[in-house]
PDB file of N, CA and C in Angstrom:
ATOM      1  N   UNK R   1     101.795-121.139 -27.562  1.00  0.00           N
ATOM      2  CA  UNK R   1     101.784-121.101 -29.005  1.00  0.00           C
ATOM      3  C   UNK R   1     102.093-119.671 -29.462  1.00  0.00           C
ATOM      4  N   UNK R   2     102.898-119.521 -30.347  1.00  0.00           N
ATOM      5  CA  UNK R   2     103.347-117.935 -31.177  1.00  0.00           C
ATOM      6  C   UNK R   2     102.042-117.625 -31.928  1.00  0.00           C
ATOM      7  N   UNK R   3     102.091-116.547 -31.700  1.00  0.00           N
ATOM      8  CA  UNK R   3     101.151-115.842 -32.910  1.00  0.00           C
ATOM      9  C   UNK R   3     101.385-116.165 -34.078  1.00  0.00           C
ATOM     10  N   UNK R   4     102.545-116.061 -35.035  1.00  0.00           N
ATOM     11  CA  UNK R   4     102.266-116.559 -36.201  1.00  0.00           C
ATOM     12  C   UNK R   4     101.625-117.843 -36.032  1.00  0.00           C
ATOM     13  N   UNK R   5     102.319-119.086 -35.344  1.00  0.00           N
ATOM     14  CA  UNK R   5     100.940-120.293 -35.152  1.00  0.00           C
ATOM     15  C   UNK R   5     100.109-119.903 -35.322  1.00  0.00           C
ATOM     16  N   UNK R   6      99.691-118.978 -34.180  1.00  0.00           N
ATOM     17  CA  UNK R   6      98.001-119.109 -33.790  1.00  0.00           C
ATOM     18  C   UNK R   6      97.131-118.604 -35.201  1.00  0.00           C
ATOM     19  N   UNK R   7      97.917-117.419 -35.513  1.00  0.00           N
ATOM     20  CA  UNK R   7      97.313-116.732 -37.337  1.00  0.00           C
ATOM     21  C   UNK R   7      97.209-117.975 -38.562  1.00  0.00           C
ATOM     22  N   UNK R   8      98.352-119.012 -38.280  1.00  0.00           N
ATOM     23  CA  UNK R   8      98.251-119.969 -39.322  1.00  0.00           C
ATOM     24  C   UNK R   8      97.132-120.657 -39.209  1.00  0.00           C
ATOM     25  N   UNK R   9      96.694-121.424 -37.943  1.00  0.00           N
ATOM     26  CA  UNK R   9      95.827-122.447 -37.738  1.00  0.00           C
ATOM     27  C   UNK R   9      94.321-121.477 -37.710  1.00  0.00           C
ATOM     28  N   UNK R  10      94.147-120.484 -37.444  1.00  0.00           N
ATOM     29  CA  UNK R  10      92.930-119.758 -37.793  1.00  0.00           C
ATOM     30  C   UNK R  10      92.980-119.597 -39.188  1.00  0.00           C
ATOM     31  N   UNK R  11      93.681-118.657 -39.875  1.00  0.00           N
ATOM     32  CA  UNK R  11      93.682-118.813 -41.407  1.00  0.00           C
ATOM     33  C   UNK R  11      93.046-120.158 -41.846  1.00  0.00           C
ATOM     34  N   UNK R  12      93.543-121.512 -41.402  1.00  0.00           N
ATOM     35  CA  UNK R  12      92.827-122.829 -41.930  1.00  0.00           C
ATOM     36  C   UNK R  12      91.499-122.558 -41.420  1.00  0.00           C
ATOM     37  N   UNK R  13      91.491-122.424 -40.117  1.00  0.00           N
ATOM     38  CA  UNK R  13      89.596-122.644 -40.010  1.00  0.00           C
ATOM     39  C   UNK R  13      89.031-121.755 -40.663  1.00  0.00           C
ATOM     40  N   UNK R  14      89.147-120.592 -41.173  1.00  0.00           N
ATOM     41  CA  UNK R  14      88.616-119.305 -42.283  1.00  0.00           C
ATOM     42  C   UNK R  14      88.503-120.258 -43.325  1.00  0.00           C
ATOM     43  N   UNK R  15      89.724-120.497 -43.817  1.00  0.00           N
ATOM     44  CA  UNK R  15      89.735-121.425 -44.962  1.00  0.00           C
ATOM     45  C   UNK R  15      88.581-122.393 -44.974  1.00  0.00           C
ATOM     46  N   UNK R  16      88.704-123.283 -44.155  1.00  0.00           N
ATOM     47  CA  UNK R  16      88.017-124.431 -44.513  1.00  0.00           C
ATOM     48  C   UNK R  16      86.217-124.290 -44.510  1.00  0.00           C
ATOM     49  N   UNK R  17      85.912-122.837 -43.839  1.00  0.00           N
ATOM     50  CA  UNK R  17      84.505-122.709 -43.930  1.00  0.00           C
ATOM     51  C   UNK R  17      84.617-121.809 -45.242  1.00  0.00           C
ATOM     52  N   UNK R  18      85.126-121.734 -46.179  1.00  0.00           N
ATOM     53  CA  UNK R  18      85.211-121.377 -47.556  1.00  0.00           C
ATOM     54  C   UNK R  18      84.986-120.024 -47.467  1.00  0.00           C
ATOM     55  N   UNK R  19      85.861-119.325 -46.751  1.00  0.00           N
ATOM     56  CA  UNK R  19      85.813-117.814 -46.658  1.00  0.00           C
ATOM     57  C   UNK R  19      86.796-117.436 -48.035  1.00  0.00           C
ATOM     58  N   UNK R  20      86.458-116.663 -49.060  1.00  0.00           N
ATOM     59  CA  UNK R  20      87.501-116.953 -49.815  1.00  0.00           C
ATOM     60  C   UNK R  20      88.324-115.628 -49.359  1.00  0.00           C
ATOM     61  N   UNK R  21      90.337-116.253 -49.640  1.00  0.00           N
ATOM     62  CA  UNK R  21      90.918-115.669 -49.269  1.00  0.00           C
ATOM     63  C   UNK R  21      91.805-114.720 -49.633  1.00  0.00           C
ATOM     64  N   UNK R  22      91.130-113.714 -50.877  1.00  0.00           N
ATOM     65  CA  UNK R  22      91.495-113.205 -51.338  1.00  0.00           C
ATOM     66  C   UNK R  22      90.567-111.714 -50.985  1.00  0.00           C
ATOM     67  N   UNK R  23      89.493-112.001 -49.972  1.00  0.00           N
ATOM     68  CA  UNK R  23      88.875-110.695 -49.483  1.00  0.00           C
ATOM     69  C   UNK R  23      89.538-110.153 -48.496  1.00  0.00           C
ATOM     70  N   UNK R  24      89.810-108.775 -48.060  1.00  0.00           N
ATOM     71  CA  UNK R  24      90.098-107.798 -46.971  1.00  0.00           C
ATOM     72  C   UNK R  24      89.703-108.334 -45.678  1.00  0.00           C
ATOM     73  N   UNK R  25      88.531-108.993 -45.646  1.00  0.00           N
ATOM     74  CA  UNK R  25      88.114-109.671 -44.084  1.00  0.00           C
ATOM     75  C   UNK R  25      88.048-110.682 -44.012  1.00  0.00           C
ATOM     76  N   UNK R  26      88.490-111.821 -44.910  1.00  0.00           N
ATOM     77  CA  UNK R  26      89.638-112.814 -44.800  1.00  0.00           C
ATOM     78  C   UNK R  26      90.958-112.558 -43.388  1.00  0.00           C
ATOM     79  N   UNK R  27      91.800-111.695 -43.996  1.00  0.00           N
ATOM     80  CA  UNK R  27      92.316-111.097 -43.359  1.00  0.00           C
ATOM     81  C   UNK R  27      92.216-110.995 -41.599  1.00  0.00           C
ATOM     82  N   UNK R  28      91.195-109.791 -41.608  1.00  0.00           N
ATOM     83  CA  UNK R  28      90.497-109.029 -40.566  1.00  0.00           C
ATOM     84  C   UNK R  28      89.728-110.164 -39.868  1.00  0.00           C
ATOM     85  N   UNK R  29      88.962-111.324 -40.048  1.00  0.00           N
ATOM     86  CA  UNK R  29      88.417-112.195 -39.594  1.00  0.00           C
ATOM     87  C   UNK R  29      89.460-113.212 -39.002  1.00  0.00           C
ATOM     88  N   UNK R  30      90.466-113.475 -39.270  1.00  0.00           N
ATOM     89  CA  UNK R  30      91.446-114.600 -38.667  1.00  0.00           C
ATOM     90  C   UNK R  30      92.067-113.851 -37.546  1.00  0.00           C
ATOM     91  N   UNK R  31      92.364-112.239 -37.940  1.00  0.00           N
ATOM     92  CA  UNK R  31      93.059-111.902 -36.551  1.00  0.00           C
ATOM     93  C   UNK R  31      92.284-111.265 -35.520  1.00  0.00           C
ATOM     94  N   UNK R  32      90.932-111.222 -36.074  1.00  0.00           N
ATOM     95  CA  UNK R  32      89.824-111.094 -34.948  1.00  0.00           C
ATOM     96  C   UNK R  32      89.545-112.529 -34.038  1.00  0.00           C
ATOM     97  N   UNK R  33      89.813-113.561 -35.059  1.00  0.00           N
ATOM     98  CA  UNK R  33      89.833-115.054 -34.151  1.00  0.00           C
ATOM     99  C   UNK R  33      90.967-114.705 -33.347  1.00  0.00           C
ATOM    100  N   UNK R  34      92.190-114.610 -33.245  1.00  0.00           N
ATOM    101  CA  UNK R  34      93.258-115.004 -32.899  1.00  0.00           C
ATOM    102  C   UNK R  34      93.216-114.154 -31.731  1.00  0.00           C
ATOM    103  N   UNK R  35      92.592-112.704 -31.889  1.00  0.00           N
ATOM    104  CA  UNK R  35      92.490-111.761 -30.426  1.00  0.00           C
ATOM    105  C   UNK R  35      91.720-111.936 -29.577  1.00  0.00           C
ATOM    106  N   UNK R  36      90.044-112.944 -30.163  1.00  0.00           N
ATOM    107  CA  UNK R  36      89.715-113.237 -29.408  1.00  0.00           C
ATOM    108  C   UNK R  36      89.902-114.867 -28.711  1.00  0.00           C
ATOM    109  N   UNK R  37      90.753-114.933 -29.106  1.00  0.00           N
ATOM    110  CA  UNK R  37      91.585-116.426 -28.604  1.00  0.00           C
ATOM    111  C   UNK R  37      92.111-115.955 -27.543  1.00  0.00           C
ATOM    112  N   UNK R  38      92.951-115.083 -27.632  1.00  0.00           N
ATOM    113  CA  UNK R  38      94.062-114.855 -26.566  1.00  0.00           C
ATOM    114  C   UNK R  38      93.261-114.075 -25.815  1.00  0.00           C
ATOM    115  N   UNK R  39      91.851-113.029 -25.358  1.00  0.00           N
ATOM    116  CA  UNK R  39      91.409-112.506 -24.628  1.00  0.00           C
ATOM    117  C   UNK R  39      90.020-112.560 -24.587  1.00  0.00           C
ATOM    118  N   UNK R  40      89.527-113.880 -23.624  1.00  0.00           N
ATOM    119  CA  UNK R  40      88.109-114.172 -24.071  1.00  0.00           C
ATOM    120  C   UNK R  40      87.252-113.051 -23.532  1.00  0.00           C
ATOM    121  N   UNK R  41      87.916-112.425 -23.000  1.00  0.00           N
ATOM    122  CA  UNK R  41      86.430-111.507 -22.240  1.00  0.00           C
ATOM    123  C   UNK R  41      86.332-110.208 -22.648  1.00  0.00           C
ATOM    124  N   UNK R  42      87.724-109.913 -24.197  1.00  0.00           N
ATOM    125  CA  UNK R  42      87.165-108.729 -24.474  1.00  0.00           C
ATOM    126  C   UNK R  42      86.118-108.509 -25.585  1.00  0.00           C
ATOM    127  N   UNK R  43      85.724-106.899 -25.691  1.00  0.00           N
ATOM    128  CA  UNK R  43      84.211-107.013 -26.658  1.00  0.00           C
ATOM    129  C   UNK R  43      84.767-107.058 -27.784  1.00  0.00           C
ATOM    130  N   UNK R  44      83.157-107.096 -28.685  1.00  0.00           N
ATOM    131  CA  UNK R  44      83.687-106.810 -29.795  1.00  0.00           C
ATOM    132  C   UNK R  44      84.005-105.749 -30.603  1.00  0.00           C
ATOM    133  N   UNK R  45      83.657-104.943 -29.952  1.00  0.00           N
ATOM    134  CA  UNK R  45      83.769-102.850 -30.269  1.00  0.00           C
ATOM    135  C   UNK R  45      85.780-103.530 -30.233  1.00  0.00           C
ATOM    136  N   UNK R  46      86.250-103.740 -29.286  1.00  0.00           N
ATOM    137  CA  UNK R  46      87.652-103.656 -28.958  1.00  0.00           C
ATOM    138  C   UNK R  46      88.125-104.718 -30.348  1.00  0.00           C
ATOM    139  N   UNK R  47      87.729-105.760 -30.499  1.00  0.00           N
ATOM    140  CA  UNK R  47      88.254-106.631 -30.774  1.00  0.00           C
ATOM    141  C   UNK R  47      88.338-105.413 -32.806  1.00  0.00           C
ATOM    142  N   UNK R  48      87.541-105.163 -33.059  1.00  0.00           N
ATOM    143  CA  UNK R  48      87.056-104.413 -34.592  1.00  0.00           C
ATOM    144  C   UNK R  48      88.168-103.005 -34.604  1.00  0.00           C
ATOM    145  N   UNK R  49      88.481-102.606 -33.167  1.00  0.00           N
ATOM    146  CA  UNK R  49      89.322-101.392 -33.132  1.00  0.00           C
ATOM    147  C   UNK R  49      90.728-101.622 -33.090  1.00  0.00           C
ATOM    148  N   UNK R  50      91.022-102.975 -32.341  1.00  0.00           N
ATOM    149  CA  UNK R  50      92.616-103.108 -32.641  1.00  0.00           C
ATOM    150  C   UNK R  50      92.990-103.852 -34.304  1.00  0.00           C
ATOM    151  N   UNK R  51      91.688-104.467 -34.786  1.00  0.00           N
ATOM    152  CA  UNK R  51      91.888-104.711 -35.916  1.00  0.00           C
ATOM    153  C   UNK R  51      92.139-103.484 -36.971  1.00  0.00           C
ATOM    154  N   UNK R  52      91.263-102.523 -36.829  1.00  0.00           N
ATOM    155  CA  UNK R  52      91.246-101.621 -37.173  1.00  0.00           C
ATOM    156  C   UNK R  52      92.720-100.516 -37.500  1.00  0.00           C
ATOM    157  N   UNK R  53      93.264-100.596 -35.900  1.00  0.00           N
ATOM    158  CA  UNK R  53      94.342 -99.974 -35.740  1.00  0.00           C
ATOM    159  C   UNK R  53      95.341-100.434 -36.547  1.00  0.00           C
ATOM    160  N   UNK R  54      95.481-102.364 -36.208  1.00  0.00           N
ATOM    161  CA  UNK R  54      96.521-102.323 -37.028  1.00  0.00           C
ATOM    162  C   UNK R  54      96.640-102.589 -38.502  1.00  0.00           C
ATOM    163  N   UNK R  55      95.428-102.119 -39.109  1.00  0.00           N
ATOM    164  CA  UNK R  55      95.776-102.017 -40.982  1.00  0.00           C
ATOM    165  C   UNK R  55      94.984-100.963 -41.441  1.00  0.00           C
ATOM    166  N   UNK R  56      95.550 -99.896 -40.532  1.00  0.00           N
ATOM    167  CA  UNK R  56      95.129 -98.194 -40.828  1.00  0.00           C
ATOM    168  C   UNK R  56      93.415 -98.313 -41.570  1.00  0.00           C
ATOM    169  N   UNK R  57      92.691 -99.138 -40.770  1.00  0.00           N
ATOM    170  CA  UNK R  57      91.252 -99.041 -41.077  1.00  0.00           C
ATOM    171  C   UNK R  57      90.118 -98.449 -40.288  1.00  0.00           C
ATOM    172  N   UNK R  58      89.117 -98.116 -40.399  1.00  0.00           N
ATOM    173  CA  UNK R  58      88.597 -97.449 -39.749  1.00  0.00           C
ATOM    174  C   UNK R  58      87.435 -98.848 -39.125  1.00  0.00           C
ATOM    175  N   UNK R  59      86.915 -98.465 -37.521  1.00  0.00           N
ATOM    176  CA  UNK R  59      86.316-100.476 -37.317  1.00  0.00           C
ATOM    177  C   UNK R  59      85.000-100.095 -38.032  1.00  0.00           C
ATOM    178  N   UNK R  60      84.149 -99.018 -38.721  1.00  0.00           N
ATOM    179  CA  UNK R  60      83.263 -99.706 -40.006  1.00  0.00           C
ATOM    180  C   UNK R  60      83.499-100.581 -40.780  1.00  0.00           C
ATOM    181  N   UNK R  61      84.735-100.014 -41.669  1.00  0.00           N
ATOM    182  CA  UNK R  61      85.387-100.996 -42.210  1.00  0.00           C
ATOM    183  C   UNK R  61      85.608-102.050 -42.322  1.00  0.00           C
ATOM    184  N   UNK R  62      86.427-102.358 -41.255  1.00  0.00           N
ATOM    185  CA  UNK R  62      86.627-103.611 -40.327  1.00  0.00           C
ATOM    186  C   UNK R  62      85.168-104.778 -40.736  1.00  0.00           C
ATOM    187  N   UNK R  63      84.493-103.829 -39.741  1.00  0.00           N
ATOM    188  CA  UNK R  63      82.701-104.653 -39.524  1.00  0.00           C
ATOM    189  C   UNK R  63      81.984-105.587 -40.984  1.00  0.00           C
ATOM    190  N   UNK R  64      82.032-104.177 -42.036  1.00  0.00           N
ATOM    191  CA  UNK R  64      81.509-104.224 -43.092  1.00  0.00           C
ATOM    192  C   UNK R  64      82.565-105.884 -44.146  1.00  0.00           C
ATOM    193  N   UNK R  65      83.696-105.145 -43.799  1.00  0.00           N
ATOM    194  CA  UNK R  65      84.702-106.155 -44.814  1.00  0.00           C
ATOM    195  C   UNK R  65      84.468-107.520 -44.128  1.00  0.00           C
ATOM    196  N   UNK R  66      84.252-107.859 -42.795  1.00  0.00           N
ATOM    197  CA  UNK R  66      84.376-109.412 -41.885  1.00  0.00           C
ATOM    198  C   UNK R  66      82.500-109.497 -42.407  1.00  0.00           C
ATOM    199  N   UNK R  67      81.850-109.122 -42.949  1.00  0.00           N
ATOM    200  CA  UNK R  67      80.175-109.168 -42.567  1.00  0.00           C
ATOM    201  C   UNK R  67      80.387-110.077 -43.937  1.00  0.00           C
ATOM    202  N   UNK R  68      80.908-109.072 -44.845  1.00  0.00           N
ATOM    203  CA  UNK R  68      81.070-109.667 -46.168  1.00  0.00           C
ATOM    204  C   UNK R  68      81.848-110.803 -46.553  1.00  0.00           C
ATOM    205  N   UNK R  69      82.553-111.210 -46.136  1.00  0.00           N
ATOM    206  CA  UNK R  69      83.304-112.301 -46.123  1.00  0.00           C
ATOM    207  C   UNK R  69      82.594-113.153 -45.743  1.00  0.00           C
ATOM    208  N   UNK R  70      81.716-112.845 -44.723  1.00  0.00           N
ATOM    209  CA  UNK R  70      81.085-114.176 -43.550  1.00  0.00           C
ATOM    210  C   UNK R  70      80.113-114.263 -44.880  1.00  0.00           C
ATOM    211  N   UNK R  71      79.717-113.624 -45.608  1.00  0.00           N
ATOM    212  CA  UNK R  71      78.186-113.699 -46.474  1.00  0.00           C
ATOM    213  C   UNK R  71      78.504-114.501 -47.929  1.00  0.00           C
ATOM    214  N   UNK R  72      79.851-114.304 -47.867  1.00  0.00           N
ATOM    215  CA  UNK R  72      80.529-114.925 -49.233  1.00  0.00           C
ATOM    216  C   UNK R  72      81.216-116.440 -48.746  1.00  0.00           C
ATOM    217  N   UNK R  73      80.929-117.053 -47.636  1.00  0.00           N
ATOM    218  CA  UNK R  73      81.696-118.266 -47.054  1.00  0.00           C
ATOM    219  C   UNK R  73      80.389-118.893 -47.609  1.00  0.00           C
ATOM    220  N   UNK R  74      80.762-119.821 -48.366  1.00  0.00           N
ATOM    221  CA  UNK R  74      79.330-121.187 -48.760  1.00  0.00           C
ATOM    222  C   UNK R  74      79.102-122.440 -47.616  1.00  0.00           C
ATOM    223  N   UNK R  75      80.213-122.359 -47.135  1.00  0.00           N
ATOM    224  CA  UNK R  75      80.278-123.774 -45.872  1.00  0.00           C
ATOM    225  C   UNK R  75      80.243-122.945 -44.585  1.00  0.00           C
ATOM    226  N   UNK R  76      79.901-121.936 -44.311  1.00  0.00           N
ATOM    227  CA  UNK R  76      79.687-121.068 -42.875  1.00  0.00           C
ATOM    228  C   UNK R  76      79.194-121.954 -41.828  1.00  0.00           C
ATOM    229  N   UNK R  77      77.603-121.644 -42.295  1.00  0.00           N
ATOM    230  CA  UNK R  77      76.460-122.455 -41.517  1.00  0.00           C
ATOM    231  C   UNK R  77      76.906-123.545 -41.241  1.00  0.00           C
ATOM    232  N   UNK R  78      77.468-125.267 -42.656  1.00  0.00           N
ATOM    233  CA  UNK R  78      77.840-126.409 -42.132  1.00  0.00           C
ATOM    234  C   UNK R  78      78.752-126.532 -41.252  1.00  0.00           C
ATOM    235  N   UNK R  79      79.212-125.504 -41.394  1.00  0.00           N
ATOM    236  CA  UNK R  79      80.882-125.650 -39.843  1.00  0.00           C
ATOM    237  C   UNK R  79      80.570-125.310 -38.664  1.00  0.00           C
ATOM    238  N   UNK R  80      79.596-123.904 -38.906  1.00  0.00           N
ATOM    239  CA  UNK R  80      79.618-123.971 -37.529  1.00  0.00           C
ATOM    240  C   UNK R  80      77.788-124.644 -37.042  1.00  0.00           C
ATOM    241  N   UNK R  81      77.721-125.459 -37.902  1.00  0.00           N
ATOM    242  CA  UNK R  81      76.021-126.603 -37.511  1.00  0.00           C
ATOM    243  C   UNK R  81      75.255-125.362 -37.206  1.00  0.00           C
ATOM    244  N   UNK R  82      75.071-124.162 -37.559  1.00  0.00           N
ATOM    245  CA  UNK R  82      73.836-123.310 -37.474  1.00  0.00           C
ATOM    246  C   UNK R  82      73.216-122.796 -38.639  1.00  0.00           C
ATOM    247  N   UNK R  83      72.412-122.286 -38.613  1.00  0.00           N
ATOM    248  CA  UNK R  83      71.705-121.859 -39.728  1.00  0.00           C
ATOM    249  C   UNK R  83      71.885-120.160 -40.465  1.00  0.00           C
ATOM    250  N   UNK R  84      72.028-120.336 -41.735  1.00  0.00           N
ATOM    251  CA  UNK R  84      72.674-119.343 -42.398  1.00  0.00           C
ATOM    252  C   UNK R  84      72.167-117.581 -41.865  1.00  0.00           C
ATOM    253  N   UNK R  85      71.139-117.623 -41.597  1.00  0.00           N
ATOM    254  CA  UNK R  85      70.394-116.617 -40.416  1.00  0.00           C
ATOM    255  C   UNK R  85      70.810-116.301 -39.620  1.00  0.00           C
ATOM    256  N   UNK R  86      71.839-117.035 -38.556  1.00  0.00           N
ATOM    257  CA  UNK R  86      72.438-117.078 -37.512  1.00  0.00           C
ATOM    258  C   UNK R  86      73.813-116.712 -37.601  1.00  0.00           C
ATOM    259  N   UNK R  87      73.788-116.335 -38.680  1.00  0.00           N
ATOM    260  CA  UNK R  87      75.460-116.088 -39.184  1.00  0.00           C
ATOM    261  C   UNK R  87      75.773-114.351 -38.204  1.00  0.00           C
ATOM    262  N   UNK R  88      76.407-113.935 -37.484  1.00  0.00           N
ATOM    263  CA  UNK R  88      76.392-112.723 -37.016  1.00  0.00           C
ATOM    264  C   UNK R  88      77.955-112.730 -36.967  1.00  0.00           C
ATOM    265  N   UNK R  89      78.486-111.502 -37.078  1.00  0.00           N
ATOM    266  CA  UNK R  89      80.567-111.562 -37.020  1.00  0.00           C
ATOM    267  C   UNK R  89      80.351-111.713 -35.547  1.00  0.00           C
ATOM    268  N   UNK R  90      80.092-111.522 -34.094  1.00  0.00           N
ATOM    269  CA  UNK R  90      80.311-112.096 -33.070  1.00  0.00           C
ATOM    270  C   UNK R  90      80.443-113.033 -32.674  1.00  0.00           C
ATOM    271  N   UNK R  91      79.005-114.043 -33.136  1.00  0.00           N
ATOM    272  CA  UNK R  91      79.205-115.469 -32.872  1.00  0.00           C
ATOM    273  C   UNK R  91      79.954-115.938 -33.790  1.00  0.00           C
ATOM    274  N   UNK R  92      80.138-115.950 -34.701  1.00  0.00           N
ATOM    275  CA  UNK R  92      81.079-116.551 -35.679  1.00  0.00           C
ATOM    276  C   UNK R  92      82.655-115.825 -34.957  1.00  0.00           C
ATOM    277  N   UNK R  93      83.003-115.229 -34.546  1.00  0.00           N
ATOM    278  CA  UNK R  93      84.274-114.743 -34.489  1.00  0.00           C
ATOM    279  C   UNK R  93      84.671-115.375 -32.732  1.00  0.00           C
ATOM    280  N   UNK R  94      83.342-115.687 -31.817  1.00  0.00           N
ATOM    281  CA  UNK R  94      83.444-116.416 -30.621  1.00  0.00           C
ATOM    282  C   UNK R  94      83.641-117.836 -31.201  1.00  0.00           C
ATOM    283  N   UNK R  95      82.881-118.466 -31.935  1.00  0.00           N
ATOM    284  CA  UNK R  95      82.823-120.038 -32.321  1.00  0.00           C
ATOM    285  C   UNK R  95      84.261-120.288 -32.862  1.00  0.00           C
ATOM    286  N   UNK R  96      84.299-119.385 -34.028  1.00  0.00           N
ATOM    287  CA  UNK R  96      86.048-119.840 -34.630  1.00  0.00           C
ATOM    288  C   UNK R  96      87.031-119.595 -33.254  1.00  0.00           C
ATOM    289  N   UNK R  97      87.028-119.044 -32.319  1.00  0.00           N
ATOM    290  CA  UNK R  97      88.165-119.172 -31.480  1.00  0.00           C
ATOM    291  C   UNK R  97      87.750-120.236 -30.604  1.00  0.00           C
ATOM    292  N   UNK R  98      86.588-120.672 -30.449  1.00  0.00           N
ATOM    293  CA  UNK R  98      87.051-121.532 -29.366  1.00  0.00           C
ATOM    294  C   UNK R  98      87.565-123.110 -30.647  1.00  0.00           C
ATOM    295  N   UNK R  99      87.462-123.025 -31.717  1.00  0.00           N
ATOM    296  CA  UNK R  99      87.460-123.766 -32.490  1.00  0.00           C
ATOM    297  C   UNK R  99      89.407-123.929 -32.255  1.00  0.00           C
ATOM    298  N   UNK R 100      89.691-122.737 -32.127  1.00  0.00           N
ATOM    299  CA  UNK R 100      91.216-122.727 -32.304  1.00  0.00           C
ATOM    300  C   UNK R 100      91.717-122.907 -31.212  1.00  0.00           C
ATOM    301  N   UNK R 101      90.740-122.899 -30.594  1.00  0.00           N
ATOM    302  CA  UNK R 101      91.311-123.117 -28.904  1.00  0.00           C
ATOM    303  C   UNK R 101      91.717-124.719 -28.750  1.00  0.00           C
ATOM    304  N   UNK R 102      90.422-125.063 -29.322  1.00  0.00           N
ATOM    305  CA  UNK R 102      90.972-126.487 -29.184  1.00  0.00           C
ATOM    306  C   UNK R 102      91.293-127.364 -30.205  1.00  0.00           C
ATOM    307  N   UNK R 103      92.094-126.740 -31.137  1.00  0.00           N
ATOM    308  CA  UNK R 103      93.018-127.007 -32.401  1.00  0.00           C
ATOM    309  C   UNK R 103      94.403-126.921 -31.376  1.00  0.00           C
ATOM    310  N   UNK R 104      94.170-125.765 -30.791  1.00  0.00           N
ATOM    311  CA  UNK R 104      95.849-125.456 -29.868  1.00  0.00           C
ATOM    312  C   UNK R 104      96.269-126.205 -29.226  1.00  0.00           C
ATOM    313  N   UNK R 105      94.698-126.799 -28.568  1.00  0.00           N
ATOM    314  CA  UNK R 105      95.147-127.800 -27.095  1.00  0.00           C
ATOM    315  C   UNK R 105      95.564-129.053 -27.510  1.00  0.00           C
ATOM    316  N   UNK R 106      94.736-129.434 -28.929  1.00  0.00           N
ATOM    317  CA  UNK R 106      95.200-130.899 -29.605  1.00  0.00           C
ATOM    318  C   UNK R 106      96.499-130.967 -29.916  1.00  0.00           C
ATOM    319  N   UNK R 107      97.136-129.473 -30.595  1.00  0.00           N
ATOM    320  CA  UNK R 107      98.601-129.610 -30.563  1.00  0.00           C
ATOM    321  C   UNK R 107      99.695-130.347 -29.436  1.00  0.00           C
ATOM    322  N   UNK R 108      99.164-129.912 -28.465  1.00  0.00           N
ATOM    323  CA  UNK R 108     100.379-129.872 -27.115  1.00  0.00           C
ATOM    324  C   UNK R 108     100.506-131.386 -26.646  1.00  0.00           C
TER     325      UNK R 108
END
């Protein structure tokens, strides 16, 4: 699957847990799915720094803008069946990829 794919079909799962998509970590949250799609075993320090790198941000930034987004999604918790407490940008940024993982595999 191409990256633009892979960015489209994450963009929907952002979407559909009502991340709205007009925030900065909108953004930063789909291509944090998509990197950690394609490289399950790297961290998340890495995953916040190549985001970082590529939209001249610094990974506070990064952290802060994906925290906020995750806090402004109203359907978070129902998508991913946990509780709004449990909301952390790691697990949420592990859950949405394997989510896309097997969005990818249903494709083929």
């Amino acid at each position: 699957m191409t990256n633009q794919l892979l960015l489209e079909h994450a963009e929907k799962i952002v979407s559909d847990c009502s991340v709205p998509p007009h925030l900065s970590g909108f953004a930063f949250l789909t291509e944090a799915i998509v990197i950690k799609y394609q490289s399950d075993s790297i961290s998340l320090s890495d995953i916040y720094r190549t985001v970082a790198l590529n939209h001249n941000r610094t990974q506070r930034a990064v952290t802060r803008s994906i925290s906020y987004a995750l806090s402004q999604a109203e359907r978070m918790s129902d998508y991913l069946a946990v509780d709004k407490q449990e909301i952390f940008n790691g697990r949420v940024i592990a859950s949405l990829a394997l989510k896309l993982k097997s969005l990818s595999q249903s494709d083929k």
